[in-house]
Amino acid sequence: MNLLDTVYEYQHLLQKQQSYEIPLDEGERARLLGLERLLRGDYLGLKSREMTRLLHPIPAQFTRPGGFGAGEIRDVNGNGMALVTSQPSTMGNRTIVRIADPLGGFEYVFPGHVVWVQNQVMGVAFDGMPTRAPFLLPTPTKWRRDVRFGAKDETLVA
């Protein structure tokens, strides 16, 4: 499981319980607690700041008043993320962060609001049910040589 999957699953269970007031079963409660501890770094005795710094920034797009913005996620945990962008939104603005993970084959969408801005970095706190959807890939096509007896040329047929 990658970091985005972990954050998505944690937020999904948390929002299900808190925002939608849907009771979690015993397995979901245990999973939520485990994901929370994992994202905080409790199992290693580390501070969350040490656990959430990303070695490789993740490209992301986000909504902002009057349009869209792009940036890189440099820090993420179960409750939010820090985005570096040339056009940060202002504090208090609602936003939706979209992350495409081509290696995992999923697109993640996290609703939230801007809780701090410092230079070209903005902090986004999650607040709402996230979504995860697989990329729609074209059906694989096999090419074969069409051999016709007596024909002068060869063609490729799908």
Short mmCIF file of C-alpha atoms in Angstrom, two decimals:
data_model
loop_
_atom_site.label_atom_id
_atom_site.label_comp_id
_atom_site.label_asym_id
_atom_site.label_seq_id
_atom_site.Cartn_x
_atom_site.Cartn_y
_atom_site.Cartn_z
CA MET A 1 0.00 0.00 0.00
CA ASN A 2 1.41 3.41 -0.90
CA LEU A 3 1.18 6.63 1.10
CA LEU A 4 -1.70 8.06 -0.96
CA ASP A 5 -3.73 4.88 -0.42
CA THR A 6 -3.04 5.07 3.32
CA VAL A 7 -4.13 8.73 3.55
CA TYR A 8 -7.18 8.05 1.37
CA GLU A 9 -8.31 5.06 3.45
CA TYR A 10 -7.75 6.92 6.72
CA GLN A 11 -9.75 9.96 5.56
CA HIS A 12 -12.47 7.75 4.06
CA LEU A 13 -13.04 5.92 7.36
CA LEU A 14 -12.74 9.11 9.42
CA GLN A 15 -15.28 11.00 7.28
CA LYS A 16 -17.63 8.02 7.26
CA GLN A 17 -17.61 8.03 11.05
CA GLN A 18 -17.53 11.79 11.78
CA SER A 19 -19.24 13.59 8.89
CA TYR A 20 -21.74 10.97 7.81
CA GLU A 21 -22.23 9.51 11.30
CA ILE A 22 -22.13 5.98 9.93
CA PRO A 23 -21.02 3.57 12.65
CA LEU A 24 -17.85 1.67 11.85
CA ASP A 25 -17.77 -2.06 12.45
CA GLU A 26 -15.09 -3.57 14.69
CA GLY A 27 -12.68 -4.20 11.81
CA GLU A 28 -13.08 -0.65 10.45
CA ARG A 29 -12.49 0.87 13.91
CA ALA A 30 -9.33 -1.17 14.33
CA ARG A 31 -8.18 -0.22 10.82
CA LEU A 32 -8.83 3.49 11.50
CA LEU A 33 -6.82 3.37 14.73
CA GLY A 34 -3.98 1.50 13.02
CA LEU A 35 -3.87 3.94 10.09
CA GLU A 36 -3.90 6.91 12.48
CA ARG A 37 -0.93 5.48 14.40
CA LEU A 38 0.88 4.63 11.19
CA LEU A 39 0.44 8.14 9.79
CA ARG A 40 1.59 9.68 13.10
CA GLY A 41 4.65 7.43 13.29
CA ASP A 42 3.75 6.09 16.73
CA TYR A 43 4.96 2.59 15.90
CA LEU A 44 8.54 3.88 15.55
CA GLY A 45 8.38 6.44 18.36
CA LEU A 46 8.97 9.27 15.88
CA LYS A 47 7.32 12.67 15.63
CA SER A 48 4.78 13.02 12.81
CA ARG A 49 6.89 15.73 11.16
CA GLU A 50 9.68 13.21 10.62
CA MET A 51 7.27 10.70 9.07
CA THR A 52 5.38 12.93 6.67
CA ARG A 53 8.18 14.69 4.76
CA LEU A 54 8.21 13.31 1.22
CA LEU A 55 11.50 12.37 -0.38
CA HIS A 56 10.01 12.86 -3.85
CA PRO A 57 7.39 15.61 -4.29
CA ILE A 58 4.06 14.54 -5.78
CA PRO A 59 2.57 16.72 -8.56
CA ALA A 60 -0.97 17.91 -7.83
CA GLN A 61 -3.65 20.26 -9.17
CA PHE A 62 -6.06 22.22 -7.01
CA THR A 63 -9.03 24.53 -7.35
CA ARG A 64 -8.72 28.17 -6.37
CA PRO A 65 -11.04 31.16 -6.70
CA GLY A 66 -11.40 31.89 -10.41
CA GLY A 67 -9.63 28.80 -11.68
CA PHE A 68 -7.08 26.12 -11.03
CA GLY A 69 -3.55 25.91 -9.72
CA ALA A 70 -0.73 23.40 -9.86
CA GLY A 71 1.97 22.54 -7.41
CA GLU A 72 3.86 19.80 -5.62
CA ILE A 73 2.95 18.07 -2.39
CA ARG A 74 6.00 18.16 -0.13
CA ASP A 75 4.47 17.05 3.15
CA VAL A 76 1.40 14.93 3.87
CA ASN A 77 -0.25 13.23 6.82
CA GLY A 78 -3.68 11.88 7.66
CA ASN A 79 -5.21 15.31 8.18
CA GLY A 80 -3.73 17.45 5.42
CA MET A 81 -0.85 18.38 3.18
CA ALA A 82 1.56 21.16 2.30
CA LEU A 83 1.68 22.24 -1.36
CA VAL A 84 4.41 24.31 -2.96
CA THR A 85 2.92 26.46 -5.71
CA SER A 86 3.64 29.71 -7.51
CA GLN A 87 0.05 30.85 -6.85
CA PRO A 88 -1.05 29.82 -3.34
CA SER A 89 -4.68 30.39 -2.44
CA THR A 90 -5.57 32.56 0.55
CA MET A 91 -6.28 31.30 4.04
CA GLY A 92 -9.80 30.01 4.56
CA ASN A 93 -10.51 29.27 0.89
CA ARG A 94 -12.06 25.91 0.07
CA THR A 95 -10.17 23.78 -2.41
CA ILE A 96 -10.12 20.37 -4.01
CA VAL A 97 -6.74 18.71 -4.51
CA ARG A 98 -6.39 16.22 -7.38
CA ILE A 99 -3.47 13.81 -7.49
CA ALA A 100 -2.84 11.42 -10.37
CA ASP A 101 -0.74 8.37 -9.46
CA PRO A 102 0.23 6.77 -12.78
CA LEU A 103 2.30 4.05 -11.12
CA GLY A 104 -0.58 2.96 -8.88
CA GLY A 105 -3.16 3.56 -11.61
CA PHE A 106 -5.42 5.75 -9.46
CA GLU A 107 -6.59 9.35 -9.28
CA TYR A 108 -7.21 10.76 -5.80
CA VAL A 109 -9.38 13.78 -4.97
CA PHE A 110 -9.19 15.35 -1.51
CA PRO A 111 -11.56 18.19 -0.52
CA GLY A 112 -10.21 20.65 2.01
CA HIS A 113 -9.56 24.25 2.95
CA VAL A 114 -6.42 26.36 3.19
CA VAL A 115 -5.31 26.69 6.82
CA TRP A 116 -2.00 28.52 6.38
CA VAL A 117 0.08 30.22 3.69
CA GLN A 118 3.78 30.96 3.95
CA ASN A 119 5.58 32.37 0.91
CA GLN A 120 4.83 29.87 -1.86
CA VAL A 121 3.63 27.06 0.37
CA MET A 122 0.07 26.51 1.49
CA GLY A 123 -1.29 24.09 4.06
CA VAL A 124 -4.53 22.29 3.21
CA ALA A 125 -6.60 20.56 5.90
CA PHE A 126 -8.83 17.75 4.64
CA ASP A 127 -12.55 18.19 5.25
CA GLY A 128 -14.83 15.95 3.29
CA MET A 129 -15.05 12.50 1.78
CA PRO A 130 -12.10 11.79 -0.54
CA THR A 131 -12.47 9.79 -3.73
CA ARG A 132 -10.19 7.31 -5.48
CA ALA A 133 -10.85 6.17 -9.04
CA PRO A 134 -8.86 3.95 -11.39
CA PHE A 135 -7.56 5.45 -14.59
CA LEU A 136 -9.60 4.45 -17.61
CA LEU A 137 -7.11 2.79 -19.89
CA PRO A 138 -7.77 1.86 -23.50
CA THR A 139 -8.32 -1.79 -24.23
CA PRO A 140 -5.05 -3.42 -25.24
CA THR A 141 -4.88 -4.20 -28.94
CA LYS A 142 -2.81 -6.96 -30.48
CA TRP A 143 -1.51 -6.33 -33.92
CA ARG A 144 -1.02 -9.25 -36.23
CA ARG A 145 0.06 -9.60 -39.76
CA ASP A 146 -2.80 -10.35 -42.13
CA VAL A 147 -1.51 -12.94 -44.50
CA ARG A 148 -3.48 -13.43 -47.66
CA PHE A 149 -2.49 -16.06 -50.09
CA GLY A 150 -1.98 -14.60 -53.47
CA ALA A 151 -2.03 -10.98 -52.27
CA LYS A 152 0.80 -8.73 -53.34
CA ASP A 153 0.90 -6.57 -50.18
CA GLU A 154 0.61 -7.19 -46.44
CA THR A 155 -1.57 -5.14 -44.11
CA LEU A 156 -1.87 -4.89 -40.34
CA VAL A 157 -5.23 -5.71 -38.87
CA ALA A 158 -6.42 -5.02 -35.33
#
